[in-house]
């Protein structure tokens, strides 16, 4: 089946009111492939600003994280209900920077994912291996461990609200993009795992994004791969070349 191409921009902890407005203005004025689903994820402080400035139907705004409790004494956290209250219907979860720097475990990420989906927020669920895990030949087993934790929490139609982002940690922010072969191999393994452990339909329908040093030059070759359904872009999402990445499937 044809999976709708999907490009996410993860701004991480970057930007000011002015720079966010400028990026959104660039997206509003750009010719974007209408067959691509685009999501931009500014810092939480700028979610409403980005939403108010956006004038493109196929571009949505996403949080970079959310907590898995309804509300209450969780200083510094943001709730699913608060995202919905702000008309934000997407969040990234399980980014490797949160797994490594903030100790988010596979189980915490899976719990947050289920909680977000139950609250009406769709999820870009991130997975990926470290350089040490890759060099040790453990890439696929690491990804399968992360997938298993997710599949223990979500089921059925939940999967329709999940976009998977494979982001090898060694490629994030390093300029060392995975080769087309490396990326396709892991994407194919993810789809195979979904087919074997969830269902044929989920395997066929779930978008699997690649993230890790994607830019306006390397995106086209990656986009040609049958199991690469789009990108989750970090640094380049803050630059005009993000438009080229959005249009890389044309
Ligand atoms: O972390 C990333 C990728 O970052 P870069 O594109 O800067 O490697 N996406 O969530």
XYZ file of C-alpha atoms and ligand atoms in Angstrom:
260
model
C 0.000 0.000 0.000
C 1.131 3.587 -0.535
C 2.298 5.147 2.712
C 2.036 8.952 2.828
C 5.522 10.451 2.935
C 6.183 12.139 6.281
C 8.811 14.705 7.241
C 9.294 15.922 10.790
C 11.441 18.855 11.864
C 12.845 18.450 15.365
C 14.037 21.906 16.368
C 15.337 20.542 19.700
C 16.338 23.288 22.181
C 16.836 25.899 19.485
C 15.139 29.111 18.409
C 13.684 32.405 19.466
C 10.276 33.926 18.763
C 11.769 35.693 15.753
C 13.594 32.673 14.344
C 10.517 30.440 14.749
C 8.387 33.045 12.951
C 10.976 33.193 10.178
C 11.047 29.402 9.720
C 7.237 29.232 9.648
C 7.114 32.133 7.173
C 9.488 30.201 4.931
C 7.236 27.143 5.097
C 4.108 29.232 4.412
C 5.722 30.744 1.311
C 7.307 27.514 0.011
C 5.959 25.212 -2.700
C 5.537 21.992 -0.675
C 4.727 18.590 -2.125
C 1.029 18.279 -1.225
C 1.443 14.509 -0.808
C 3.784 14.944 2.151
C 2.673 15.153 5.798
C 4.890 17.714 7.525
C 5.279 18.214 11.269
C 7.503 20.814 12.935
C 8.482 20.420 16.589
C 9.665 23.696 18.154
C 10.491 23.980 21.863
C 7.315 23.842 24.000
C 7.530 27.589 24.661
C 6.868 28.232 20.963
C 4.176 25.638 20.168
C 1.326 28.136 20.147
C 3.362 30.756 18.315
C 4.216 28.273 15.560
C 0.578 27.144 15.336
C -0.707 30.709 15.108
C 1.792 31.620 12.359
C 1.325 28.474 10.242
C -0.876 28.835 7.162
C -0.235 25.458 5.479
C -2.868 22.692 5.730
C -0.326 19.861 5.371
C 1.965 21.181 8.102
C 1.221 20.457 11.778
C 2.974 21.410 14.997
C 4.364 18.806 17.388
C 5.702 18.773 20.935
C 9.103 17.189 21.578
C 7.933 15.350 24.674
C 4.966 14.878 27.003
C 4.385 13.349 30.425
C 2.349 10.221 31.132
C 0.214 11.528 33.997
C -3.065 13.495 33.619
C -1.906 16.609 35.521
C -0.578 17.645 38.952
C 2.657 17.888 40.894
C 5.118 17.172 38.084
C 7.244 20.322 37.952
C 8.516 21.164 34.508
C 6.359 18.637 32.688
C 3.611 19.150 30.111
C 0.468 17.025 29.953
C -1.321 15.468 26.999
C -4.457 17.421 27.938
C -2.483 20.679 27.817
C -1.232 19.828 24.317
C -4.790 19.143 23.185
C -5.954 22.333 24.899
C -3.392 24.166 22.742
C -4.577 22.320 19.610
C -1.317 20.346 19.386
C -1.987 16.818 18.119
C 1.541 15.402 17.765
C 4.523 14.725 19.981
C 7.929 13.219 19.502
C 8.724 10.580 22.162
C 11.791 8.538 23.039
C 14.326 10.681 21.248
C 17.790 9.265 21.958
C 18.811 12.544 23.571
C 16.097 11.962 26.196
C 16.898 8.271 26.521
C 20.609 8.935 27.083
C 20.687 12.341 28.788
C 17.526 11.990 30.866
C 17.467 8.226 31.341
C 14.134 7.575 29.643
C 13.829 3.785 29.490
C 12.110 1.720 26.810
C 9.239 1.191 29.271
C 8.860 4.901 30.120
C 8.816 5.785 26.421
C 6.237 3.079 25.743
C 4.075 4.277 28.651
C 4.233 7.871 27.419
C 3.334 6.703 23.909
C 0.248 4.831 25.073
C -0.798 7.721 27.317
C -0.425 10.242 24.486
C -2.407 8.126 22.041
C -5.162 7.482 24.580
C -5.336 11.257 25.052
C -5.683 11.904 21.302
C -2.084 12.879 20.503
C -0.230 11.048 17.721
C 3.365 10.032 18.332
C 6.645 10.092 16.436
C 8.276 7.228 18.352
C 12.082 7.240 18.146
C 14.485 4.311 18.284
C 18.150 3.821 17.426
C 21.428 2.253 18.431
C 24.713 3.676 19.712
C 27.966 3.400 17.770
C 29.165 0.792 20.261
C 26.005 -1.268 19.748
C 26.403 -1.053 15.966
C 30.078 -1.923 16.029
C 29.203 -4.857 18.280
C 26.749 -6.134 15.678
C 23.792 -5.500 17.993
C 21.861 -2.904 15.982
C 18.843 -5.022 15.090
C 18.580 -6.600 18.552
C 18.604 -3.143 20.168
C 15.845 -1.896 17.859
C 13.820 -5.077 18.436
C 14.171 -4.639 22.209
C 12.832 -1.091 21.905
C 9.990 -2.220 19.622
C 9.030 -5.025 22.008
C 8.668 -2.550 24.882
C 6.405 -0.400 22.693
C 4.310 -3.343 21.475
C 3.787 -4.418 25.100
C 1.891 -1.187 25.704
C 0.124 -0.325 22.439
C -2.223 -2.430 20.343
C -4.805 -2.406 17.585
C -5.659 1.039 16.268
C -3.032 2.660 18.507
C -0.567 1.832 15.739
C -2.434 4.142 13.361
C -1.307 7.002 15.619
C 2.369 6.030 15.594
C 5.080 7.048 13.160
C 8.398 5.295 13.836
C 11.675 7.220 13.522
C 14.861 5.195 13.240
C 17.695 7.492 14.303
C 21.092 5.877 14.732
C 22.649 7.772 17.638
C 26.031 7.854 15.881
C 24.454 9.774 12.974
C 22.635 12.415 15.011
C 24.305 15.810 14.793
C 27.550 14.296 13.496
C 27.305 14.839 9.755
C 27.843 11.060 9.432
C 24.575 10.102 7.761
C 23.831 6.391 7.539
C 24.433 4.957 4.102
C 21.361 4.152 2.053
C 22.102 0.460 2.618
C 22.496 0.839 6.386
C 19.247 2.789 6.705
C 17.215 0.514 4.410
C 18.491 -2.592 6.217
C 17.218 -1.378 9.598
C 13.949 -0.025 8.182
C 13.340 -3.384 6.522
C 14.086 -5.156 9.827
C 11.628 -2.897 11.669
C 8.903 -3.648 9.110
C 9.695 -7.360 9.294
C 9.454 -7.247 13.090
C 6.087 -5.482 12.912
C 4.836 -8.108 10.431
C 5.940 -10.966 12.693
C 4.924 -9.492 16.047
C 2.012 -7.143 15.369
C 0.252 -7.611 12.028
C 0.610 -7.493 8.258
C -1.504 -4.343 8.140
C 0.529 -2.480 10.785
C 3.732 -3.487 9.021
C 2.408 -2.213 5.696
C 0.812 0.986 7.008
C 3.309 2.275 9.563
C 5.551 5.067 8.284
C 9.205 4.513 9.196
C 11.312 7.674 9.099
C 15.066 7.954 8.970
C 16.811 10.565 11.130
C 20.477 11.392 11.575
C 22.337 14.078 9.610
C 19.721 14.277 6.855
C 20.258 17.289 4.607
C 19.162 18.738 1.283
C 21.780 16.678 -0.576
C 21.514 13.163 0.914
C 17.722 13.097 1.315
C 16.880 12.190 -2.299
C 18.812 8.913 -2.401
C 17.479 7.894 1.011
C 13.893 8.728 -0.039
C 14.149 6.253 -2.939
C 14.425 3.270 -0.572
C 11.244 1.194 -0.324
C 11.130 1.123 3.483
C 12.123 4.750 4.066
C 8.867 6.726 4.319
C 10.336 10.064 5.291
C 12.646 11.790 7.705
C 12.954 13.202 11.181
C 15.290 16.129 10.681
C 17.289 17.950 13.334
C 19.770 20.641 12.353
C 18.606 20.984 8.760
C 15.013 21.675 9.908
C 16.193 25.079 11.072
C 17.479 25.934 7.583
C 15.837 26.650 4.211
C 17.042 23.231 2.979
C 14.271 21.722 5.098
C 11.987 22.555 2.141
C 14.170 20.401 -0.131
C 13.908 17.544 2.339
C 10.116 17.895 2.459
C 10.085 17.752 -1.353
C 12.649 14.924 -1.581
C 10.036 12.379 -2.655
C 8.898 14.369 -5.689
O 17.871 14.037 16.182
C 17.485 14.115 15.041
C 18.430 14.268 13.882
O 19.277 15.365 14.126
P 20.282 15.838 12.948
O 19.459 15.916 11.685
O 20.785 17.184 13.402
O 21.353 14.788 12.875
N 16.169 14.107 14.767
O 15.254 13.974 15.787
